[in-house]
mmCIF file of C-alpha atoms in Angstrom:
data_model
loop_
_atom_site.group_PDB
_atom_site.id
_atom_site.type_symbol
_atom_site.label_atom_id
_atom_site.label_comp_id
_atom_site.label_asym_id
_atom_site.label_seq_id
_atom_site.Cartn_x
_atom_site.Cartn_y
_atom_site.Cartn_z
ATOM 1 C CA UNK Y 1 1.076 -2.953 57.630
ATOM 2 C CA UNK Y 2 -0.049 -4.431 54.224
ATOM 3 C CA UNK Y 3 -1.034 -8.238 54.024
ATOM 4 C CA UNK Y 4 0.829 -10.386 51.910
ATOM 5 C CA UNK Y 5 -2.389 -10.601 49.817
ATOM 6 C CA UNK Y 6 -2.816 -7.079 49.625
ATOM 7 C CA UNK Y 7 0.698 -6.454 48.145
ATOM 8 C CA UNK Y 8 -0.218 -9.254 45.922
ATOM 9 C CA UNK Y 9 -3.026 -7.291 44.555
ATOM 10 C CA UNK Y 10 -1.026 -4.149 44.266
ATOM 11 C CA UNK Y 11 1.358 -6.342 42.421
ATOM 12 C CA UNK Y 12 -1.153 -7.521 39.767
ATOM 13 C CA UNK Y 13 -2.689 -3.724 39.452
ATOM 14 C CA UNK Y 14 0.642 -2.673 38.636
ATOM 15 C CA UNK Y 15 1.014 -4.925 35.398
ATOM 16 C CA UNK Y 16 -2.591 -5.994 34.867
ATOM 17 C CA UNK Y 17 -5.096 -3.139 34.108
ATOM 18 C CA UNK Y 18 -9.127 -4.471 34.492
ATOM 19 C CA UNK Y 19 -11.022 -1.682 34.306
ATOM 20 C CA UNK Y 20 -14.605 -4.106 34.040
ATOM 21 C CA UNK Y 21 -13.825 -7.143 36.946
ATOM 22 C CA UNK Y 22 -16.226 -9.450 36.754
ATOM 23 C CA UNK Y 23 -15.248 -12.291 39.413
ATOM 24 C CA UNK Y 24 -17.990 -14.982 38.718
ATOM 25 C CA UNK Y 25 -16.262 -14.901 35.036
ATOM 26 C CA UNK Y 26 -15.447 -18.023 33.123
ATOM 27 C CA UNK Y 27 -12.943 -17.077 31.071
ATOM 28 C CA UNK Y 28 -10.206 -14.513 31.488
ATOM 29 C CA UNK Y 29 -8.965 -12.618 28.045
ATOM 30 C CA UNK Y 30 -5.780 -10.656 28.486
ATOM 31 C CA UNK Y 31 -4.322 -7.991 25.957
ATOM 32 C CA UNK Y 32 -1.222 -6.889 24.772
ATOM 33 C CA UNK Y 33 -0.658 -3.140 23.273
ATOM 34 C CA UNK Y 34 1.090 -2.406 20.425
ATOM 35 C CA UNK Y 35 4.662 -0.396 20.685
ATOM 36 C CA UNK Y 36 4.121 2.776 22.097
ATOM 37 C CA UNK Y 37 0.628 2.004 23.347
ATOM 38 C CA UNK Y 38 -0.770 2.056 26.819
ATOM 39 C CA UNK Y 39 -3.238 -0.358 28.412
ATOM 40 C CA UNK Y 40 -6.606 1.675 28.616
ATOM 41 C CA UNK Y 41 -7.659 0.899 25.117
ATOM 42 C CA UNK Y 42 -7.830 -3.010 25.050
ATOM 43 C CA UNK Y 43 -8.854 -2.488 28.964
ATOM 44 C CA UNK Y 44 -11.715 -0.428 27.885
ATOM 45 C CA UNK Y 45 -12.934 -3.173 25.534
ATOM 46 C CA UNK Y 46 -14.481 -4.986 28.999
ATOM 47 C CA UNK Y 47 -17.298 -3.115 29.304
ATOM 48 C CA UNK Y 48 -18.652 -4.656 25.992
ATOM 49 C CA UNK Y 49 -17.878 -8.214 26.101
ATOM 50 C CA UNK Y 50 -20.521 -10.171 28.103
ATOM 51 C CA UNK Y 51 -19.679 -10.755 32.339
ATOM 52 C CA UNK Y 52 -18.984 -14.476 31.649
ATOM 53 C CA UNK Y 53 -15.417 -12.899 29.936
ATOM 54 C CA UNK Y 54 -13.259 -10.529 32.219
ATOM 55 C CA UNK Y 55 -10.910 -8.265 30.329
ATOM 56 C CA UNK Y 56 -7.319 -7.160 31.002
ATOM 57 C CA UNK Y 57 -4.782 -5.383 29.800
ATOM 58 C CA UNK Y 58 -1.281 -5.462 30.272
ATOM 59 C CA UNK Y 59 0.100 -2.660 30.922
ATOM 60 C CA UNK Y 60 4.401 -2.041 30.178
ATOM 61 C CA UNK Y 61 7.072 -0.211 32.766
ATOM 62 C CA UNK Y 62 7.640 3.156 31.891
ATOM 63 C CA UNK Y 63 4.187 4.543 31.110
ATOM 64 C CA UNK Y 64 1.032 5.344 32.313
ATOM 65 C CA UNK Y 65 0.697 5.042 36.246
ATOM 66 C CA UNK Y 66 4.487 3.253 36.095
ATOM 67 C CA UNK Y 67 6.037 6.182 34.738
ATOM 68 C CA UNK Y 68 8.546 6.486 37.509
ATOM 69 C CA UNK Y 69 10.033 2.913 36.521
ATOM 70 C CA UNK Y 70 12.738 2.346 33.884
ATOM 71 C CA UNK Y 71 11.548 0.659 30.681
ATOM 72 C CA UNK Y 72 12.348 -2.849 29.997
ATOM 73 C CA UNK Y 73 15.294 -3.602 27.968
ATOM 74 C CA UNK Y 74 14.889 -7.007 27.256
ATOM 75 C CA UNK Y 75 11.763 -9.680 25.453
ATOM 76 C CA UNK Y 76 12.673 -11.783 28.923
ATOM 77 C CA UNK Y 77 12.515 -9.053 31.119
ATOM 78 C CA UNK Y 78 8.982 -8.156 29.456
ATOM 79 C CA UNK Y 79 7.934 -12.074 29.636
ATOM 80 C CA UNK Y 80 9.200 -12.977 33.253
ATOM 81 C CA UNK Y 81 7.322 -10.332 34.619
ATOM 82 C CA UNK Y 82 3.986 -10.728 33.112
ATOM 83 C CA UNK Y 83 4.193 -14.360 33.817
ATOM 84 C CA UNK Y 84 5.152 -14.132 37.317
ATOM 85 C CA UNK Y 85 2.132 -11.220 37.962
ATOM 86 C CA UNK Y 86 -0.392 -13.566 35.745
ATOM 87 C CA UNK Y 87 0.763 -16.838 37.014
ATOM 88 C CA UNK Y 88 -1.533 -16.718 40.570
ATOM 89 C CA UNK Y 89 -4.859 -15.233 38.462
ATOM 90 C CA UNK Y 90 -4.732 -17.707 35.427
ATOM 91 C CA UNK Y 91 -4.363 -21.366 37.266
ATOM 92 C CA UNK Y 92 -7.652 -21.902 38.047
ATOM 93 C CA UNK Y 93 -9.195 -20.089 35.113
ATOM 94 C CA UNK Y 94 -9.049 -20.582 30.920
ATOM 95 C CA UNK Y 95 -8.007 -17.889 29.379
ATOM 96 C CA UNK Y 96 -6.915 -16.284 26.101
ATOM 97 C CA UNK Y 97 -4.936 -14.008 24.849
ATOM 98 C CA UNK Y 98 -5.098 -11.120 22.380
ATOM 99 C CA UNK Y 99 -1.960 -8.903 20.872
ATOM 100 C CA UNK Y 100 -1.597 -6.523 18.460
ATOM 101 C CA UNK Y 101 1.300 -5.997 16.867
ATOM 102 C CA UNK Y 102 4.168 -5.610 19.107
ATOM 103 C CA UNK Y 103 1.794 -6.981 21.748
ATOM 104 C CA UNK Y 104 1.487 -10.194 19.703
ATOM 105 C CA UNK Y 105 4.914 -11.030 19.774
ATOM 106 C CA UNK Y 106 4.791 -10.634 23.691
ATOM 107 C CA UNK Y 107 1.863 -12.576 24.213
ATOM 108 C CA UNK Y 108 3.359 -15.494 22.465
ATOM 109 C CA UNK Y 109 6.435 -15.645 24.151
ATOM 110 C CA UNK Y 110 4.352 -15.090 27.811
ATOM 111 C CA UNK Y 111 2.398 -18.291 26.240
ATOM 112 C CA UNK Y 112 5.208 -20.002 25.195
ATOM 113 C CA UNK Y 113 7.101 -19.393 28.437
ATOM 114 C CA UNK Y 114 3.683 -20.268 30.378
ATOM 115 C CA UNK Y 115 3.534 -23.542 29.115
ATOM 116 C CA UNK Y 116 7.045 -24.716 29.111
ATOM 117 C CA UNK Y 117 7.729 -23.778 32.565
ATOM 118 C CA UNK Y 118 3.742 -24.448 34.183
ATOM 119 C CA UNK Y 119 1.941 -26.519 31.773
ATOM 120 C CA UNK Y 120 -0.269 -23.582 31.410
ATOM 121 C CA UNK Y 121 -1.760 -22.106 27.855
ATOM 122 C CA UNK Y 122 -4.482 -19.994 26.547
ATOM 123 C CA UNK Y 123 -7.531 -22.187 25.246
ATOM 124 C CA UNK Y 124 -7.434 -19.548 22.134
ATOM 125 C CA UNK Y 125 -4.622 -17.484 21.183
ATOM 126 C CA UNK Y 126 -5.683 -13.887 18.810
ATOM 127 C CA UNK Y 127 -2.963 -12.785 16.679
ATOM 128 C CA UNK Y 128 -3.284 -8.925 15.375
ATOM 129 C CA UNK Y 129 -1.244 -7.328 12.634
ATOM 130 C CA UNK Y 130 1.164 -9.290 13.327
ATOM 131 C CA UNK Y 131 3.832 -11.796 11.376
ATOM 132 C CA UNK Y 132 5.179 -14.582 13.295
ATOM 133 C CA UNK Y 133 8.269 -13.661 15.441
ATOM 134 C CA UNK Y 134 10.395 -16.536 13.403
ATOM 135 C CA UNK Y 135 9.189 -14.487 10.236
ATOM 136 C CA UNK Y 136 9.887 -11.112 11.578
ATOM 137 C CA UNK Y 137 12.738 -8.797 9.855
ATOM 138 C CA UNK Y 138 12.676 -5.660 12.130
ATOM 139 C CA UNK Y 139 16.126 -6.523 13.060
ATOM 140 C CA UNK Y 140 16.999 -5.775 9.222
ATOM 141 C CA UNK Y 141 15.861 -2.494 9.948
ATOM 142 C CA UNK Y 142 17.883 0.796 10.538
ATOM 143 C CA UNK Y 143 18.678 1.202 14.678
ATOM 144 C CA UNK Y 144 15.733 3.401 16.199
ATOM 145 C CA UNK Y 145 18.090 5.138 17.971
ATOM 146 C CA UNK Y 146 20.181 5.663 14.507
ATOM 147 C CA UNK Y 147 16.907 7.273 13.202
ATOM 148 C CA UNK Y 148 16.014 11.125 13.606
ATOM 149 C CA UNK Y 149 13.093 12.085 14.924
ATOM 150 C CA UNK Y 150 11.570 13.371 11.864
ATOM 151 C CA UNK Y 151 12.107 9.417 10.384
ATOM 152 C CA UNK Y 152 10.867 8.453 13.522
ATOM 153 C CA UNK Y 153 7.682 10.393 13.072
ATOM 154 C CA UNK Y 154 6.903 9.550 9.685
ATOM 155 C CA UNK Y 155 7.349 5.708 10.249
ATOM 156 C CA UNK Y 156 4.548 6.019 12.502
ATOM 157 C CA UNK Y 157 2.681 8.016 10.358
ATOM 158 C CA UNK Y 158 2.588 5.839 7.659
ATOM 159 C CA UNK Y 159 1.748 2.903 10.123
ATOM 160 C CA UNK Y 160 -1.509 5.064 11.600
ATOM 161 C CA UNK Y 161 -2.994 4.839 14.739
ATOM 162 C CA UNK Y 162 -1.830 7.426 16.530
ATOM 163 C CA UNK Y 163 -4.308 10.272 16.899
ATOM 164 C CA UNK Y 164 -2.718 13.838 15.207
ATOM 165 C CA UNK Y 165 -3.208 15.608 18.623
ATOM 166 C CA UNK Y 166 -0.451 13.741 19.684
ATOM 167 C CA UNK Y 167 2.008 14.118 16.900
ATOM 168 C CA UNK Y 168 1.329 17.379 15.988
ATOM 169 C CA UNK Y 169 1.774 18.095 20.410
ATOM 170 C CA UNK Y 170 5.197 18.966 21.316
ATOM 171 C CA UNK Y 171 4.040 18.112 24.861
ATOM 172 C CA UNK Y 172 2.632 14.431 24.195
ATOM 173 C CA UNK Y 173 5.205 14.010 21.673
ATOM 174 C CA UNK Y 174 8.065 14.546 24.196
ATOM 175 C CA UNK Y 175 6.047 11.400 26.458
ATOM 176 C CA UNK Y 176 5.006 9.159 23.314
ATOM 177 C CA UNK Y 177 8.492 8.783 21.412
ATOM 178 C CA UNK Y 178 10.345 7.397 24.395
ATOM 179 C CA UNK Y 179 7.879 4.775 24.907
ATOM 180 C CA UNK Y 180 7.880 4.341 21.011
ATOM 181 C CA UNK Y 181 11.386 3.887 20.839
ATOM 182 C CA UNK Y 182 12.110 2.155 24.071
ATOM 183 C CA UNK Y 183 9.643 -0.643 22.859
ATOM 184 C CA UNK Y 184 10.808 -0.458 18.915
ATOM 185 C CA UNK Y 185 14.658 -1.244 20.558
ATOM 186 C CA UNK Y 186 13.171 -4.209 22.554
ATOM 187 C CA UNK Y 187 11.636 -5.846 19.266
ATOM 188 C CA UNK Y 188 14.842 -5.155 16.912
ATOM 189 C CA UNK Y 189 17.246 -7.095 19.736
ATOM 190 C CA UNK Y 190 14.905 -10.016 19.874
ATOM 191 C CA UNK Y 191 16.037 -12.863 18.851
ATOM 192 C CA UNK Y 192 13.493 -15.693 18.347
ATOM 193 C CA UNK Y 193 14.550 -19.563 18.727
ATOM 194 C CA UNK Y 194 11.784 -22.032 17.620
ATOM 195 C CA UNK Y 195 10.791 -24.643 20.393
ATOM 196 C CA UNK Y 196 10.850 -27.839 20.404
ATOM 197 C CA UNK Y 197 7.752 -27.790 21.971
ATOM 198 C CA UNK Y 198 5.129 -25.326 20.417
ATOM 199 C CA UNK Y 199 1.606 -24.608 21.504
ATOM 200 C CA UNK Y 200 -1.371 -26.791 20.847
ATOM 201 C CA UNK Y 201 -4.139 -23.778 21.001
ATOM 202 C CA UNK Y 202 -6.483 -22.787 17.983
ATOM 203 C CA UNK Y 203 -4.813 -19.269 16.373
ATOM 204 C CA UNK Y 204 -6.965 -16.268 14.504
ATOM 205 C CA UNK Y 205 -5.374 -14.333 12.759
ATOM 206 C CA UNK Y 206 -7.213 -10.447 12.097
ATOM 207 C CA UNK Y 207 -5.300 -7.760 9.777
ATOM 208 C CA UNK Y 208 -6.291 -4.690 7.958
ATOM 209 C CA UNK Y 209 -6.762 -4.941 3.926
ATOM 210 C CA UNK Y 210 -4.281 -2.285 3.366
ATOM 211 C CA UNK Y 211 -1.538 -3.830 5.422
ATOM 212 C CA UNK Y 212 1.223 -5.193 3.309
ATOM 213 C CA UNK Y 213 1.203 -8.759 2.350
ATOM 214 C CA UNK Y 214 1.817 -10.911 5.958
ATOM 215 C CA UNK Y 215 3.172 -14.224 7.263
ATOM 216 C CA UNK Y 216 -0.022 -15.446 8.487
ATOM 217 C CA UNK Y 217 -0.011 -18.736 7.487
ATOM 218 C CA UNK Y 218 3.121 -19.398 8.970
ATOM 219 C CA UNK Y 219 1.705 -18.935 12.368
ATOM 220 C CA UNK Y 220 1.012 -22.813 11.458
ATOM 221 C CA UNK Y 221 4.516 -23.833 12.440
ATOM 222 C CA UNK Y 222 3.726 -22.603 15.904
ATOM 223 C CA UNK Y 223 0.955 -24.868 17.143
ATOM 224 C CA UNK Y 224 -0.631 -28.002 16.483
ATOM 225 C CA UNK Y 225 -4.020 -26.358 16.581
ATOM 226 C CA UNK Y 226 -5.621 -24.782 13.695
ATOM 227 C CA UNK Y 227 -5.265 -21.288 12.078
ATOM 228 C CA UNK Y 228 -7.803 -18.809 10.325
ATOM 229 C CA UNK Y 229 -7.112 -15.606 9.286
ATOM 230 C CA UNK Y 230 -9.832 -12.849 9.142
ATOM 231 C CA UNK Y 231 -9.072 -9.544 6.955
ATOM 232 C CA UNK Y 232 -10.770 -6.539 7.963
ATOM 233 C CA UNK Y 233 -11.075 -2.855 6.091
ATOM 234 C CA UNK Y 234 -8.625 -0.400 7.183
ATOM 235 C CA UNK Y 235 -4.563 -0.023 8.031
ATOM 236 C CA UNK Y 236 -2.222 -1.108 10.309
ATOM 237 C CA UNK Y 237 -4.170 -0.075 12.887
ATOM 238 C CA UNK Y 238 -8.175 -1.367 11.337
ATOM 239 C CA UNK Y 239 -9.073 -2.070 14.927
ATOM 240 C CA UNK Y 240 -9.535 1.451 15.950
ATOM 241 C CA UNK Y 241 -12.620 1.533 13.679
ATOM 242 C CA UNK Y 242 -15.852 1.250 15.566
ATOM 243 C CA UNK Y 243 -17.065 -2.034 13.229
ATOM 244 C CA UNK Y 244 -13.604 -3.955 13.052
ATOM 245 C CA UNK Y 245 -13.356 -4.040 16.755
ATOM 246 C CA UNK Y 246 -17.302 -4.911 17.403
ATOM 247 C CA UNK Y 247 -16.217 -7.655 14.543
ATOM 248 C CA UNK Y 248 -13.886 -8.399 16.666
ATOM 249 C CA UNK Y 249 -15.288 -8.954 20.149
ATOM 250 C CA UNK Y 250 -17.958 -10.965 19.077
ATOM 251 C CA UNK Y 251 -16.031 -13.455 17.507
ATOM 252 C CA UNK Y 252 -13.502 -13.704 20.074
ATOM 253 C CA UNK Y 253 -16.438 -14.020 22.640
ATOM 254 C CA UNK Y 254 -18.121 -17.136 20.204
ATOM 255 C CA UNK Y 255 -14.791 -18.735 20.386
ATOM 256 C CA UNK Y 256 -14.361 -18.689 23.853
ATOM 257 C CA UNK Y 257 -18.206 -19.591 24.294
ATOM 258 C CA UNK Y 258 -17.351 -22.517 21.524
ATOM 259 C CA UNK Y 259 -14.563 -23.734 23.561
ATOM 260 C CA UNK Y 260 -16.082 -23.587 27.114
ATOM 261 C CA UNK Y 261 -18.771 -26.626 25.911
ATOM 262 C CA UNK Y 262 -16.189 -28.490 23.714
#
């Protein structure tokens, strides 16, 4: 019979993907994927930050080794779980957080919902192609499940990202959209209600140069720390390129070395 602690871990595996565990580490970074996205990339990005900072990724229902579980349907459904599996590993530890995109939107409200509820934030928070959620619009946009596939398919074409093996695959498609459009429905029913209470963390702020103009600077009316904003060659999805993300990683690892003396 498993030990409590044992179904604890299994628990944390489930939702939390570390592929590089370093348990001597001083800081904890977690990720977020964007919509549609799995959590080996960010995951993978452990093996080249240095073993003071252990690297996770979260890692949704409905994909990956949690295929055989229903999506989420809800932001709070996403939020309460993440914080309930996080909760035990990030007490005794600081920590940040990093989301792109969709991701980013999750990982603030896992912050927010962190430190309302257990006086717990992250000591740097990394925003990534991402507006504000009280400056977001997706709501004014046409139903996902109102759109055909072929609308479907050029949306995320024009957003890039996602490798042509898979959209030109009838195979992968047939496992990709459903994720796509099971997360796209979560972020169009959100509804976002500004705190009272915000967080008090620094906030960066990376996009891509060809992105259309953002709300970065209103990231501002979410915490009482400061905000910089960093833009970096490429798309929606710049990070994929080899010298955005080792821009990237080193400057989220100087923050985090920054705030461990300050």
């Amino acid at each position: 019979m498993a030990s409590n602690k044992s179904v604890e871990e299994m628990g944390t595996k489930r939702v939390v993907n570390c592929l590089y565990r370093h348990p001597e580490a001083s800081f904890k970074l977690i990720c977020f994927p964007w919509a549609g996205g799995g959590s080996n990339h960010f995951a993978k990005w452990g093996k080249h930050f240095h073993h003071s900072i252990e690297v996770s990724s979260i890692r949704l229902p409905g994909r990956e080794s949690r295929t055989n579980e229903p999506f989420a349907t809800t932001m709070d459904q996403i939020v309460a779980e993440i914080s309930n599996t996080l909760l035990p590993i990030l007490q005794d530890i600081p920590f940040a957080f990093f989301g792109h995109s969709m991701g980013t939107t999750i990982a603030f409200m896992t912050a927010l919902h962190l430190k309302e509820n257990y006086k717990l934030q992250p000591v740097h928070f990394f925003v990534s192609s991402a507006n504000p959620p009280h400056k977001n619009n997706i709501s004014s946009h046409p139903s996902i499940f109102s759109m055909s596939e072929e609308q479907i398919l050029q949306f995320i074409m024009n957003a890039g990202g996602t490798p042509k093996e898979v959209l030109e695959n009838k195979e992968l498609l047939e496992i990709f959209l459903p994720i796509f459009k099971a997360d796209a429905h979560i972020l169009q029913n959100f509804v976002f209600v500004k705190p009272a209470k915000t967080l008090s963390c620094d906030i960066t702020c990376f996009s891509g140069t060809e992105e259309k103009a953002s709300e970065t600077e209103a990231w501002k009316d979410l915490t009482s720390g400061s905000v910089d904003s960093y833009k970096l060659p490429g798309d929606h999805f710049y990070l994929i390129k080899p010298s955005n993300e080792t821009f990237i990683i080193n400057y989220m690892t100087k923050c985090l070395e920054v705030s461990h003396f300050s």
